[in-house]
């Protein structure tokens, strides 16, 4: 299924008068502040966010799963769904694959299919948190940290195989998230587990092509509930620093204990040149993998405030981060959920671009917290949705992607094509 651009443009035409009014208003306000709306629009259009291949179906929890129908049954159909998202918002120009859930059977066909949707392949993700059918050596008690060298060898080889799949598709980075850990005090030797993990990562790092990056994703708990080998940013940063200049830390917003100051972690990693990228989502309690900006939009803005500061810092040697979503859908239509997440990320980024860095720095240097807060909240409370909509329309996409998704009856068409019971691989 593909979006008919003419249908999209006629939907935009209906919404144009209202849009024109609100866009001209915000452009004037920005112009009065010496800000160029078109410059911000260009930055938004260049800011492409990768969609996780494992989040195009209904995830479900251990308590239940309520599929909505029309889910993609193959990698081709997952690429079609990301193609539909990209046609609707011109901001999701990449897909991040998870191996073995998405092994490309015919690489050239998959590459051509993605290219036909103007999609690139972002980081590929390895999976040593599930045993595959007939797998002799189990990952039950860990993978890269396992006490048994045969299991560690299996996990290293899997990661090298994932790199080869990624290379064939044109991806340039590997994301390693390890469930490795323990659920009972005394169960594991913390130091041996960390050392074995480092030694195993060294073998994987040595197998990466020269122009590849490794992203090391940390998480405090789940699926194990006493310790996780790579539990926090510090441990990930330690490993990335020991591995070499092409290893970085990946920040999944849901992988933090309550009230953690994530924007401070982002600032610190950028200062060290070790911020590799993000798995954007939102949460209230644990790794809830909810719609970005659904719970804590101000925190997301504060994270982008640090990102913009770091990216504008000429001294910084941090590479351009990888922007990816990592979500799991239980109640919303997966594609509507992802459209909302993309909008929330673009909004937070655009609002952070409004902040007068020099003036903010002056308020900080003169210890004026009132003025500093006034500046940040002025930006955060500026409604830039018309500007994001204009960025989409100028790029040939929908002024209102969710409305278009519904008015074009996309889910209904997908259900007709794929059936109500179709099931996507992934979480
Ligand atoms: C672990 C995680 C990781 C993925 C998985 C799908 O919680 O965030 O990024 O491999 O979700
Ligand atoms: Mn993640």
Short mmCIF file of C-alpha atoms and ligand atoms in Angstrom, two decimals, residues 54 98 125 175 177 217-219 250-255 278-281 287 289 325-327, ligand 2:
data_model
loop_
_atom_site.label_atom_id
_atom_site.label_comp_id
_atom_site.label_asym_id
_atom_site.label_seq_id
_atom_site.Cartn_x
_atom_site.Cartn_y
_atom_site.Cartn_z
CA UNK A 54 9.72 -3.99 15.87
CA UNK A 98 16.25 -6.00 14.66
CA UNK A 125 20.09 -4.24 16.52
CA UNK A 175 23.19 -1.20 18.59
CA UNK A 177 21.51 -3.90 24.20
CA UNK A 217 22.55 0.79 25.23
CA UNK A 218 22.23 0.70 29.04
CA UNK A 219 19.21 -0.24 31.18
CA UNK A 250 22.95 5.06 23.38
CA UNK A 251 20.35 6.77 25.57
CA UNK A 252 16.94 5.04 25.68
CA UNK A 253 14.73 7.55 27.55
CA UNK A 254 12.87 4.71 29.31
CA UNK A 255 16.03 3.18 30.75
CA UNK A 278 18.74 7.93 21.21
CA UNK A 279 15.84 5.57 21.57
CA UNK A 280 13.05 8.08 22.05
CA UNK A 281 9.90 7.11 23.99
CA UNK A 287 10.55 1.03 30.57
CA UNK A 289 7.90 2.47 25.82
CA UNK A 325 12.34 5.71 18.32
CA UNK A 326 11.92 2.63 20.49
CA UNK A 327 8.30 2.12 21.46
MN1 LIG B 2 15.78 0.69 23.36
#
